[in-house]
Tab-separated table of C-alpha atoms in Angstrom:
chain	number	residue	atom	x	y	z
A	1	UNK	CA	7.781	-1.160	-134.093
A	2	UNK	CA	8.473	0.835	-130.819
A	3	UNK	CA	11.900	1.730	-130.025
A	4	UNK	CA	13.882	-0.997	-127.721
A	5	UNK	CA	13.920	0.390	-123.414
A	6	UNK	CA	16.528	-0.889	-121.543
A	7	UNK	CA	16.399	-0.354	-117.568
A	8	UNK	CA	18.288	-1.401	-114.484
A	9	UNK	CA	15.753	-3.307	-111.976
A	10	UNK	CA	16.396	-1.763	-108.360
A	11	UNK	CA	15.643	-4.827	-107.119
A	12	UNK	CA	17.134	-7.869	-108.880
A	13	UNK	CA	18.834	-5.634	-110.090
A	14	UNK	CA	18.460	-7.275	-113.425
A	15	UNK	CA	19.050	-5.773	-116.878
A	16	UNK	CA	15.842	-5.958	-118.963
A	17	UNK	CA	14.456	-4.975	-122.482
A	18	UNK	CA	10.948	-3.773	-123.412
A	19	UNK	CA	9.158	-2.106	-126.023
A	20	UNK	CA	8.323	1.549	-125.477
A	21	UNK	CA	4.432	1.280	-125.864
A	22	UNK	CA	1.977	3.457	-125.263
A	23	UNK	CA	3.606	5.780	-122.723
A	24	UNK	CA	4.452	2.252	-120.760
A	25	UNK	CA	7.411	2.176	-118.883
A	26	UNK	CA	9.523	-0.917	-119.535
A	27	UNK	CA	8.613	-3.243	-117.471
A	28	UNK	CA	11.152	-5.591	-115.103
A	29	UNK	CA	10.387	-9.170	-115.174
A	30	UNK	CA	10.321	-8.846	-111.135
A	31	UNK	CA	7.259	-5.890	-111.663
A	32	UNK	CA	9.600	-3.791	-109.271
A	33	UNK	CA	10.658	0.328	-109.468
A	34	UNK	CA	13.393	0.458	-112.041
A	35	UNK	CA	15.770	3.124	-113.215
A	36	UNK	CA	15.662	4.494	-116.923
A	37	UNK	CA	19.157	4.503	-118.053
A	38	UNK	CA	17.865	6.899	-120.797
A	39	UNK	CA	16.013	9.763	-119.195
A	40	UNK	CA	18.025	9.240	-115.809
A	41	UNK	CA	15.001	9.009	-113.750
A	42	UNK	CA	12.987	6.973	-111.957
A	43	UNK	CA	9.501	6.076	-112.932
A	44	UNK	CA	7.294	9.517	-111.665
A	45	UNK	CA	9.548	11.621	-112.578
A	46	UNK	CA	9.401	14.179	-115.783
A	47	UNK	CA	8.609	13.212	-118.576
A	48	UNK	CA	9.537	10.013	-119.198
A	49	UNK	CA	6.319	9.126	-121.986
A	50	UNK	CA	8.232	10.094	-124.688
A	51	UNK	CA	9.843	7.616	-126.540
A	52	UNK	CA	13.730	8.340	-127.280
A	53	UNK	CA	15.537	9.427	-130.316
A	54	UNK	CA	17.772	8.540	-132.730
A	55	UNK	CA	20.716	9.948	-130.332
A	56	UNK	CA	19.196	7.940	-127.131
A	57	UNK	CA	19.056	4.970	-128.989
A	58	UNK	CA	22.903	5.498	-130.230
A	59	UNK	CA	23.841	5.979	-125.932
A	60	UNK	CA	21.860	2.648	-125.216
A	61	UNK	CA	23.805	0.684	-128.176
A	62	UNK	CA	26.727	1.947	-126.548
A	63	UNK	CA	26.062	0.914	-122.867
A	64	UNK	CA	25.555	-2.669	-123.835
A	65	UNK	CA	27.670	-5.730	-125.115
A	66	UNK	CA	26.394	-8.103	-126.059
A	67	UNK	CA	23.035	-7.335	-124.383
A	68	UNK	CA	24.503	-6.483	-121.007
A	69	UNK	CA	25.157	-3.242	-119.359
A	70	UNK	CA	28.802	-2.056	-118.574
A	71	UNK	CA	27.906	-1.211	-115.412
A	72	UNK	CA	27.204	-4.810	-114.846
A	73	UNK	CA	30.538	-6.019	-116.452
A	74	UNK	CA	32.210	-3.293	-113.597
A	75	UNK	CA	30.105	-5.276	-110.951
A	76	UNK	CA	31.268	-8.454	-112.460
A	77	UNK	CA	34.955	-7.486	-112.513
A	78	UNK	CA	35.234	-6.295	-109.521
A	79	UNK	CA	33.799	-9.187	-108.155
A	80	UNK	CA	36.264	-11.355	-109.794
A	81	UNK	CA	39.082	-9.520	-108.172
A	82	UNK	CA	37.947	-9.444	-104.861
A	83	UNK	CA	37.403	-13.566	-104.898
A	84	UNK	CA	41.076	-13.603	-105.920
A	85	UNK	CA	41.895	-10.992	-103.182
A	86	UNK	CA	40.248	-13.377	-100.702
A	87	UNK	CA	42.179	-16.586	-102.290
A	88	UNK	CA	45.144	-14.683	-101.798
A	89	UNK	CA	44.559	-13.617	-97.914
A	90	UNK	CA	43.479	-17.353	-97.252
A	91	UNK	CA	46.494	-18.525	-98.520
A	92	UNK	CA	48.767	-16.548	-96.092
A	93	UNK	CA	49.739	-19.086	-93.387
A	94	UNK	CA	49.811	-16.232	-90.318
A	95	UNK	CA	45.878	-14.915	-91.278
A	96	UNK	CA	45.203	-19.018	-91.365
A	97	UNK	CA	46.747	-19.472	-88.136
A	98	UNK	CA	45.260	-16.299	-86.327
A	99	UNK	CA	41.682	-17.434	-87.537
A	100	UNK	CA	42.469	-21.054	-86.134
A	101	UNK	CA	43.363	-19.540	-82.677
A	102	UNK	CA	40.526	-17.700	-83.081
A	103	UNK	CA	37.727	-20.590	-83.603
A	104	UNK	CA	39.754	-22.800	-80.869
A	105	UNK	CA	39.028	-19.917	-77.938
A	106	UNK	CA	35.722	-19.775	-79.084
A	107	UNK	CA	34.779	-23.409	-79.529
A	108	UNK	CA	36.863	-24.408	-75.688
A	109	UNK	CA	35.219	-22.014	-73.640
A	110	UNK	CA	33.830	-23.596	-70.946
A	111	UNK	CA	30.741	-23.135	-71.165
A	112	UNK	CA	30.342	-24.491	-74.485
A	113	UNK	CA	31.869	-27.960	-73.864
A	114	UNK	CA	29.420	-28.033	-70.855
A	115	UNK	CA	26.737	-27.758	-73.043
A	116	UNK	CA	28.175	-30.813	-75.413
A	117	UNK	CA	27.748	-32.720	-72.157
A	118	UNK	CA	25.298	-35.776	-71.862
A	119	UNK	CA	22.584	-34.800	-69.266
A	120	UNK	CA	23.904	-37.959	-66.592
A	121	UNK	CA	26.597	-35.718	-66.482
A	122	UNK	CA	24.812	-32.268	-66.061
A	123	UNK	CA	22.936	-33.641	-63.496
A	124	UNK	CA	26.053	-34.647	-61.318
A	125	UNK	CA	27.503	-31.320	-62.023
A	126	UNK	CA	24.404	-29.486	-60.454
A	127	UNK	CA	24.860	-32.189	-57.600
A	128	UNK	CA	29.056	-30.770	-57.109
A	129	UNK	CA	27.300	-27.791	-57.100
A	130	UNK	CA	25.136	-27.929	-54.134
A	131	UNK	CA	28.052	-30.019	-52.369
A	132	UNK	CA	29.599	-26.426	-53.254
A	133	UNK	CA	27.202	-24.012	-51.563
A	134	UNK	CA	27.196	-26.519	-48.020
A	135	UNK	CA	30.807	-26.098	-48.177
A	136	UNK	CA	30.180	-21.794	-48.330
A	137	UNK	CA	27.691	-22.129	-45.656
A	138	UNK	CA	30.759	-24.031	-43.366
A	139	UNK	CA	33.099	-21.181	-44.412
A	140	UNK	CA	30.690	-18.351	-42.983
A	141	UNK	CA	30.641	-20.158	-40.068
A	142	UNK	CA	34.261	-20.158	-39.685
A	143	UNK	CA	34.752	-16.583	-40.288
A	144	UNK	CA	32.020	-15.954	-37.791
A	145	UNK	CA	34.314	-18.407	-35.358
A	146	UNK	CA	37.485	-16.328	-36.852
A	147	UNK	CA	35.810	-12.976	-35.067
A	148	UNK	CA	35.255	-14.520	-31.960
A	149	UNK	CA	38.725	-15.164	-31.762
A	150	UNK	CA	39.580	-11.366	-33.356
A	151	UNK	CA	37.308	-10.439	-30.160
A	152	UNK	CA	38.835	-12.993	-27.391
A	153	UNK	CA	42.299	-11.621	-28.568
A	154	UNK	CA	41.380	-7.424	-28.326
A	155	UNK	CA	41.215	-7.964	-25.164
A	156	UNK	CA	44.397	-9.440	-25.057
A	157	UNK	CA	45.938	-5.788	-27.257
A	158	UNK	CA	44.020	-3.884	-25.452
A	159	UNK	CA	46.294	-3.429	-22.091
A	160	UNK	CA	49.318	-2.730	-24.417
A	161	UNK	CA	47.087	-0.460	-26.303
A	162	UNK	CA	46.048	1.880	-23.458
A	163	UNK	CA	49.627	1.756	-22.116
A	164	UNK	CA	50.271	3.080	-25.849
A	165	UNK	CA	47.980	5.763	-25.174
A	166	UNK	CA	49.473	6.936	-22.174
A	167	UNK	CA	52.936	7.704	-23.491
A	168	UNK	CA	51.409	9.264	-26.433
A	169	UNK	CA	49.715	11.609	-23.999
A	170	UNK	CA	52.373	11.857	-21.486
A	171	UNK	CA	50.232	11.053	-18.883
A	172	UNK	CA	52.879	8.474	-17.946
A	173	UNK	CA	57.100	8.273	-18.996
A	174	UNK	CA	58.357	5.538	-20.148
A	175	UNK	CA	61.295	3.450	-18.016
A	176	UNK	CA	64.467	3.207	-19.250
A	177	UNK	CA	64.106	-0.534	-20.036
A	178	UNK	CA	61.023	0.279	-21.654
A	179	UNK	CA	62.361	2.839	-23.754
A	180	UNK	CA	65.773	0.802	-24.840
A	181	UNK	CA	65.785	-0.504	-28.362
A	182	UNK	CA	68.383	-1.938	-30.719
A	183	UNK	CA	68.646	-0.160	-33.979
A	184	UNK	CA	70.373	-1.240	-36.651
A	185	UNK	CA	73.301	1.240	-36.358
A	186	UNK	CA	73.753	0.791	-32.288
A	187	UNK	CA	77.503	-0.478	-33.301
A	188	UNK	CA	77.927	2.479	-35.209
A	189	UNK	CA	76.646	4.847	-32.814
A	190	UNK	CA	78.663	3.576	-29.922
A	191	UNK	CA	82.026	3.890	-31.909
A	192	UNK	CA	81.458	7.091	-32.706
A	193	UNK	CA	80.592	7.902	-29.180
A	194	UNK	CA	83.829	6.276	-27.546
A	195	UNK	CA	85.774	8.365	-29.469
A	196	UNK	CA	84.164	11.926	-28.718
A	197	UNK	CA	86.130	13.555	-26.116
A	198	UNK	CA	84.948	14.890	-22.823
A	199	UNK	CA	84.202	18.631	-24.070
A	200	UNK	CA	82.349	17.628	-26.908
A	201	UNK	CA	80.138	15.406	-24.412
A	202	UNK	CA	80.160	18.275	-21.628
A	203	UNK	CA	78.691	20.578	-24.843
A	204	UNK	CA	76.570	18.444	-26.016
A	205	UNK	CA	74.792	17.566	-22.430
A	206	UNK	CA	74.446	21.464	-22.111
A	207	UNK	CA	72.783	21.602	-25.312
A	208	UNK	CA	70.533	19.035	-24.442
A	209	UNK	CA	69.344	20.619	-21.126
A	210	UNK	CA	68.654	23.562	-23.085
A	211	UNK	CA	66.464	21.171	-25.183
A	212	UNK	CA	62.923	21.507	-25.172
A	213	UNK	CA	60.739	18.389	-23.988
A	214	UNK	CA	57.330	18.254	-24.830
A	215	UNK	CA	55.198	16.389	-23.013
A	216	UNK	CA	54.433	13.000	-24.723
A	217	UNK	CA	54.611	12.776	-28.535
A	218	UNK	CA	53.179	15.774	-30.241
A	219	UNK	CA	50.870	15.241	-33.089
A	220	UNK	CA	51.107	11.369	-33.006
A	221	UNK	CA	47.948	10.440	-34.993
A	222	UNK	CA	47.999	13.802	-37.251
A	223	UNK	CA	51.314	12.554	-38.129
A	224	UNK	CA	49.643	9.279	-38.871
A	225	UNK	CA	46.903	10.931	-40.989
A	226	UNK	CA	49.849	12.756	-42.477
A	227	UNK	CA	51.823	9.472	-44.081
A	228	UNK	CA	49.421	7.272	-45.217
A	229	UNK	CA	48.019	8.287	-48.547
A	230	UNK	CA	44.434	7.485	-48.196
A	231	UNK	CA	43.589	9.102	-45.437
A	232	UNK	CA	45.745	12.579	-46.214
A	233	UNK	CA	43.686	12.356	-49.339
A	234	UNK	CA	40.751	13.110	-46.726
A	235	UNK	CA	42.018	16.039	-44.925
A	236	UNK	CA	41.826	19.749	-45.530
A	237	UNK	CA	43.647	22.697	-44.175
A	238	UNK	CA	40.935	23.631	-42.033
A	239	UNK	CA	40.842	19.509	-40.806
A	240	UNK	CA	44.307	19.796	-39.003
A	241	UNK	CA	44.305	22.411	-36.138
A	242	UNK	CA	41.057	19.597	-34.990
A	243	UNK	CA	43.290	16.460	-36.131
A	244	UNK	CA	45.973	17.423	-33.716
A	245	UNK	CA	43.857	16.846	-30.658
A	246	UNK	CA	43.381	13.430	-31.683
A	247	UNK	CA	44.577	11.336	-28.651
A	248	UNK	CA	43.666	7.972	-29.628
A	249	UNK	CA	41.672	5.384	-31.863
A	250	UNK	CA	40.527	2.027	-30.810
A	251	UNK	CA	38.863	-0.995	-32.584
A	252	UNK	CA	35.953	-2.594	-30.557
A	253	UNK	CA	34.276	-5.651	-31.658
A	254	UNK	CA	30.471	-6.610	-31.641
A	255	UNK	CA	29.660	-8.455	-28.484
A	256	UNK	CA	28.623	-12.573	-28.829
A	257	UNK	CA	25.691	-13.347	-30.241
A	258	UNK	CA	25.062	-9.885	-31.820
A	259	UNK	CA	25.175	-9.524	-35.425
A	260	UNK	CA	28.818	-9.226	-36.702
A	261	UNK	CA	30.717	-5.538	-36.577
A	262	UNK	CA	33.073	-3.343	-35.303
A	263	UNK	CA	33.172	0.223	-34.217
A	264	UNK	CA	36.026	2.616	-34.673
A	265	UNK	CA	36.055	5.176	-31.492
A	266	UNK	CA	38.367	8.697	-31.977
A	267	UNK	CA	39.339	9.955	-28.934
A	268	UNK	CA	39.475	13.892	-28.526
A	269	UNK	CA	40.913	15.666	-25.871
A	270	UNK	CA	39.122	19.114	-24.627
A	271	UNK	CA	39.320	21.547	-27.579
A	272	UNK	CA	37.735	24.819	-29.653
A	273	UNK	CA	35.649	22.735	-32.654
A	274	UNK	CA	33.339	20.221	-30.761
A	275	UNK	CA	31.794	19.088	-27.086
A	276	UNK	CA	32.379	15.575	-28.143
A	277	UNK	CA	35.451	13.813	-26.390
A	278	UNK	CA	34.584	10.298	-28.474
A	279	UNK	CA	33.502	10.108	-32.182
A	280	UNK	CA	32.432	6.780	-33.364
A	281	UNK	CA	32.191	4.965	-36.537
A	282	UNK	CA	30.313	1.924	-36.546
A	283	UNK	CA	30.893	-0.759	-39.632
A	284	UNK	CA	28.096	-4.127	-39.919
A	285	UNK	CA	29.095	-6.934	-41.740
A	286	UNK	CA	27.779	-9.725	-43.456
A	287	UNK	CA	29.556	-13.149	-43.243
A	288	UNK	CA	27.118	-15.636	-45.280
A	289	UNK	CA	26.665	-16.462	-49.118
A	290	UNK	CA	24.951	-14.637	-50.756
A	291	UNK	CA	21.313	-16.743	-51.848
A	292	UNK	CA	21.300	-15.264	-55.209
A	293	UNK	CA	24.710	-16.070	-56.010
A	294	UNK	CA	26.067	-18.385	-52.769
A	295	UNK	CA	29.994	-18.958	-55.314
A	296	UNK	CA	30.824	-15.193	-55.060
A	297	UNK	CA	31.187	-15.903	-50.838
A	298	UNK	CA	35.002	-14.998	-50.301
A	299	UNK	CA	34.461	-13.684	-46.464
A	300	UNK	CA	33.109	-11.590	-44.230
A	301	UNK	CA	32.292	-8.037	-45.997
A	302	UNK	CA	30.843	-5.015	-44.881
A	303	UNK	CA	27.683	-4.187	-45.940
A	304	UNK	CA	26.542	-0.425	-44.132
A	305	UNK	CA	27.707	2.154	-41.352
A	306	UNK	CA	26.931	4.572	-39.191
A	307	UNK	CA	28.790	7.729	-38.332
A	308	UNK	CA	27.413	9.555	-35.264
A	309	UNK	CA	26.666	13.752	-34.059
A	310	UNK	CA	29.421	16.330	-34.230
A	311	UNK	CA	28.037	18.562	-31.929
A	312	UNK	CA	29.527	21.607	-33.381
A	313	UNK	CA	30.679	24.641	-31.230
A	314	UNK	CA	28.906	27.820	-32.846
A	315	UNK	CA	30.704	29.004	-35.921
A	316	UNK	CA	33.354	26.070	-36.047
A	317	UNK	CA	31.537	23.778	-37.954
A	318	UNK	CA	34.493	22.698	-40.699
A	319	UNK	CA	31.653	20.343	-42.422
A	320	UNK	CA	29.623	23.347	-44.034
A	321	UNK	CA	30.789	26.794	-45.262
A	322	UNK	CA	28.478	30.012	-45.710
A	323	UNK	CA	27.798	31.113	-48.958
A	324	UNK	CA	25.916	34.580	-49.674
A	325	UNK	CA	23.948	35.188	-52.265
A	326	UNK	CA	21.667	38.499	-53.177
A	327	UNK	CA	18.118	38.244	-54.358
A	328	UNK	CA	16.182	41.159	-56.279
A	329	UNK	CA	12.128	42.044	-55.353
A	330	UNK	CA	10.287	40.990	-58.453
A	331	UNK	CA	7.960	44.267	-57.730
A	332	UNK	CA	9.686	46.743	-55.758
A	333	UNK	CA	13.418	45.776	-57.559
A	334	UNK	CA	14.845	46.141	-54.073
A	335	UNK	CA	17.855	43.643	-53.483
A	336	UNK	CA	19.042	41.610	-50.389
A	337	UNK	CA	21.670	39.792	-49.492
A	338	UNK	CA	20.826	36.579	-48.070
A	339	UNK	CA	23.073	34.301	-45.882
A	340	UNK	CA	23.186	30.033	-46.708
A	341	UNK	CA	25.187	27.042	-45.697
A	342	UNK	CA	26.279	24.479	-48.115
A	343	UNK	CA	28.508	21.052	-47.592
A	344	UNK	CA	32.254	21.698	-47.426
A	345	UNK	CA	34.954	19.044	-47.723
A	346	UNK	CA	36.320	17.620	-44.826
A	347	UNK	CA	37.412	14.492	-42.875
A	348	UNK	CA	34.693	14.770	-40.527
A	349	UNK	CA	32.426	14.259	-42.869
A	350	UNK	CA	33.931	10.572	-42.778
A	351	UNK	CA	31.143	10.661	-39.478
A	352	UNK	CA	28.114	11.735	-42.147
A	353	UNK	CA	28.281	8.455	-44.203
A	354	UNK	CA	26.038	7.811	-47.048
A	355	UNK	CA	23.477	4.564	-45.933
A	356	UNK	CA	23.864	1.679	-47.858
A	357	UNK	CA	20.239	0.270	-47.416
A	358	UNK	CA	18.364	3.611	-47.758
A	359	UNK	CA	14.904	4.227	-48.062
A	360	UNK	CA	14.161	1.767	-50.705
A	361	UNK	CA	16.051	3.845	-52.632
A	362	UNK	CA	19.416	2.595	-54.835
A	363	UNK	CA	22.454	4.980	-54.344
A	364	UNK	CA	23.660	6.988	-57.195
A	365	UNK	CA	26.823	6.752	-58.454
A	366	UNK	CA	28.552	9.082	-56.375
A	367	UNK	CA	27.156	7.928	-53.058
A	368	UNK	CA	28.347	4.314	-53.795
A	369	UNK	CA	32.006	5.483	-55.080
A	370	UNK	CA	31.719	7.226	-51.661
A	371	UNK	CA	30.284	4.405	-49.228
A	372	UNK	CA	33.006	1.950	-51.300
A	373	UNK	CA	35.638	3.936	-50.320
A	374	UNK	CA	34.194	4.513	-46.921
A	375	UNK	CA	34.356	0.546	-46.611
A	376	UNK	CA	38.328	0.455	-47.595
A	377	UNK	CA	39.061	3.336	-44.946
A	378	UNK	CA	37.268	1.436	-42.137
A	379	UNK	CA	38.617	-1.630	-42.797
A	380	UNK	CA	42.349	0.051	-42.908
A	381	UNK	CA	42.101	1.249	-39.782
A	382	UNK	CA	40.690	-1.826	-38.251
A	383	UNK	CA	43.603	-4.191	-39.702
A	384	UNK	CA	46.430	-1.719	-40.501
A	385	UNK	CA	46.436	1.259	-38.537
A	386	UNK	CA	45.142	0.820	-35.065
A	387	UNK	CA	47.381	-2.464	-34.615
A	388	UNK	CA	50.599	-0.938	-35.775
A	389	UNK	CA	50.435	2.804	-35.478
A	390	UNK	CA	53.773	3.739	-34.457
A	391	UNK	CA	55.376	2.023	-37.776
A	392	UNK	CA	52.888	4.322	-39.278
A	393	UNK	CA	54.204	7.183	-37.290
A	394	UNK	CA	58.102	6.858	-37.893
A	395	UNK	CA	57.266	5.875	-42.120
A	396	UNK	CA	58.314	2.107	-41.717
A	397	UNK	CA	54.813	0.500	-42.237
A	398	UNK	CA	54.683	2.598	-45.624
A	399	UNK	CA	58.207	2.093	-46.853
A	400	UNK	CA	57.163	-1.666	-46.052
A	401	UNK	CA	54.410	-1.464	-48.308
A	402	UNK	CA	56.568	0.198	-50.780
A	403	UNK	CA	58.980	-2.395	-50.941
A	404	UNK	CA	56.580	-4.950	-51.450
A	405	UNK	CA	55.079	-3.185	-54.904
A	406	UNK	CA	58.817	-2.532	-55.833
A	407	UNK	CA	59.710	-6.140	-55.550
A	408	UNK	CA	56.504	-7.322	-57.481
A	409	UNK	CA	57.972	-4.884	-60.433
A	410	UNK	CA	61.616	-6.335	-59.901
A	411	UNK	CA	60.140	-9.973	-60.820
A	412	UNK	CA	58.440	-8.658	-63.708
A	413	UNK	CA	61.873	-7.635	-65.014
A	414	UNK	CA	63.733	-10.400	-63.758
A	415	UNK	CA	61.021	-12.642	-66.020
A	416	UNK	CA	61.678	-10.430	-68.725
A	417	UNK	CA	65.375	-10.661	-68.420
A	418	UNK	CA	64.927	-14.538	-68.670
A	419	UNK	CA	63.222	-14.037	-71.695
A	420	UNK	CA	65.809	-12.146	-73.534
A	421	UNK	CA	68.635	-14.426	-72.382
A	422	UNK	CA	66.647	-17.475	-74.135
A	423	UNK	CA	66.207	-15.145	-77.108
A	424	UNK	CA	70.045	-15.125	-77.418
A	425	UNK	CA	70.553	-18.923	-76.606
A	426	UNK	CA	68.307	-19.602	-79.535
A	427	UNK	CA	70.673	-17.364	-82.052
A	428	UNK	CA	74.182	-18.837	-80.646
A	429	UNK	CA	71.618	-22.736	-81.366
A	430	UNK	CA	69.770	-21.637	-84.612
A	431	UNK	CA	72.440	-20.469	-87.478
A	432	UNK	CA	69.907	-19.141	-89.513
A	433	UNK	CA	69.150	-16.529	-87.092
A	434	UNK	CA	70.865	-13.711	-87.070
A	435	UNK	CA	73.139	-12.311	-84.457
A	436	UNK	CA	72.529	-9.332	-82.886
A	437	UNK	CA	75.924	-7.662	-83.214
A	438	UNK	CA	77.038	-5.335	-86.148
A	439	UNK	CA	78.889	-7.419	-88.963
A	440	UNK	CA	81.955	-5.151	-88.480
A	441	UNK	CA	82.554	-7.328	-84.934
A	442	UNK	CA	81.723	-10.802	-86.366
A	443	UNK	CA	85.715	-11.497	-87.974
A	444	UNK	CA	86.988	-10.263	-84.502
């Protein structure tokens, strides 16, 4: 009789018994590879023909009971104990509620209990829906009746504006009734002042005569560029001596009838860098869904710009900066040094913009980070900067603005404030919560 082969089926895997025959490997009911407990190998490999001795048949005998292998009564325990692992997780009442929560956010989305609809009531959905697009089509037109009015009042700033520009300049002083204004601390100031005595007064009216006065206000829009975040972000040391010739900005709108924009025009007055007394920015917008997706309509937006020609005086051309770089002959191993110009950071290059429509080309990543940010600068100037420049100038605009993201953070902490105080109305209501003091202070 041949010896008794046991085997593990990779497969099944199954436990199996066979005679050793002829060189035969034992066979798995499933006619699968199997591993030879005995030899340790899989079929191919040594010699596995022989049949095994009296000491292999004494380490079989021992790896069974009762005609199974331990390793499958390891499998078989383990298994037991992670079934009453998993009875005891499922019986924890926070892992039973956090699943619950879980299948309720999934199964009341809503898109899944549109789907559970009957189709009567899909099909007036998709009728809301184009009721829906007619009503984004009646917004565009709106906005576009919105920048008429934007246009009809510029003209209406624009005389206040110039006037703006001309004490800026100091083309033209302003009048004392002009010039008066009511501060906050005019009460203040006028106390003190009564009670200064006539040689203080007499020395301080010499002191002023001995006062310089520049003509206008010096370095009004630099100043400008100066405070506000975003735009100081823009300018380099090598930007300012140009920045302080900046006399004035305007807003102009796109005429009727032409396609919706605005152009941003920075006056110059005569200086060293450039032969241009007016660089322009112009912005295009868009104010009509979008066919592809008519819901995401939330305005007019812009959609390109155009930047104009620096026309550069020789050498002064902040945009660019000359690099040198020396080249060796491949045959004669002569070297020379050879002169190039590469892009330099800048706020002029504000006038350089990337295109948004291209060549039929999509923007990298870079160039739309750029052209987005472009978009946010224009726009700022447009609503922020150009209508209320002198709060700009003196800080108030910012501080404003400030405020405003201060108080947003107060509420937060007011709300969270709330929220402890009803965390200690529920201890003084529930007694089985405990209180927050030390136990020392409760006899008190």
């Amino acid at each position: 009789m041949p010896p008794l082969s046991a085997g593990l089926c990779f497969v099944c895997p199954s436990p199996y018994l066979s005679r050793w025959f002829r060189g035969e490997e034992p066979a798995c009911p499933c006619s699968r590879p199997r591993f030879d407990p005995w030899s340790g190998r899989s079929p191919g490999e040594g010699n596995g023909n022989a049949p095994p001795g009296d000491k292999d048949i004494q380490m079989a005998d021992n790896s069974f009971s009762d005609g199974v292998p331990s390793d499958s009564l390891e499998a078989a325990k383990n298994a037991s104990n992670t079934e009453k692992l998993t009875d005891q997780v499922m019986q924890n009442p926070q892992v039973l509620a956090a699943l619950q929560e879980r299948l309720d956010s999934v199964s009341h989305t809503p898109s899944s209990y549109i789907e559970t609809l009957p189709k009567a009531v899909k099909r007036r959905i998709n009728a809301l829906k184009q009721l829906q697009v007619k009503c984004a089509h009646i917004e565009a037109k709106f906005y576009e009746e919105v920048h008429d009015l934007e246009r009809k009042y510029a003209a209406l700033y624009q005389p206040l504006f110039d006037k703006r520009r001309e004490f800026i300049t100091g083309d033209v002083e302003p009048t004392d009734a002009e010039s008066e204004w009511h501060s906050e601390n005019e009460e203040e100031d006028k106390l003190a002042g009564d009670m200064k005595n006539k040689a203080v007064i007499a020395e301080k009216e010499a002191a002023a005569a001995e006062e310089p006065n520049p003509k206008g206000i010096p370095e009004f829009w630099f100043t400008i560029f100066r405070n506000v975040d975003m735009l100081s972000e823009l300018v380099q040391e090598y930007d300012e001596p140009i920045l302080k010739h900046l006399q004035d900005i305007k807003v102009k709108f796109s005429d009727p009838g032409q396609p919706m924009s605005f152009v941003l025009e920075f006056h110059f007055e005569p200086n060293d860098y450039f032969t241009n007394s007016v660089l322009t920015k112009t912005y295009k917008m868009k104010s009509e869904p979008d066919k592809a997706d008519p819901f995401s309509f939330e305005g007019p937006e812009i959609v390109d710009c155009d930047g104009c020609t620096i026309d550069w005086k020789k050498g002064k051309n902040v945009t660019v900066k000359t690099i040198k770089k020396k080249q060796k002959h491949k045959g004669r191993g002569t070297v020379r040094t050879i002169s190039k110009q590469v892009p330099n950071d800048s706020f002029f290059n504000f006038f350089s913009p990337p295109s948004a429509s291209g060549d039929g080309e999509s923007l990298d990543e870079d160039s739309e980070f750029t052209l987005a940010s472009d978009f946010e600068i224009g726009h700022f100037f447009r609503e922020r900067i150009v209508p209320r420049a002198v709060l700009y100038f003196t800080g108030e605009a910012i501080e404003d603005d400030d405020n405003f993201e201060e108080g947003e953070e107060g509420e937060e902490e007011e709300l969270e404030g709330d929220e402890e105080a009803e965390d200690d109305d529920d201890a003084e209501i529930n007694p089985k919560k405990e209180p927050s003091q030390p136990s020392e202070c409760k006899q008190q």
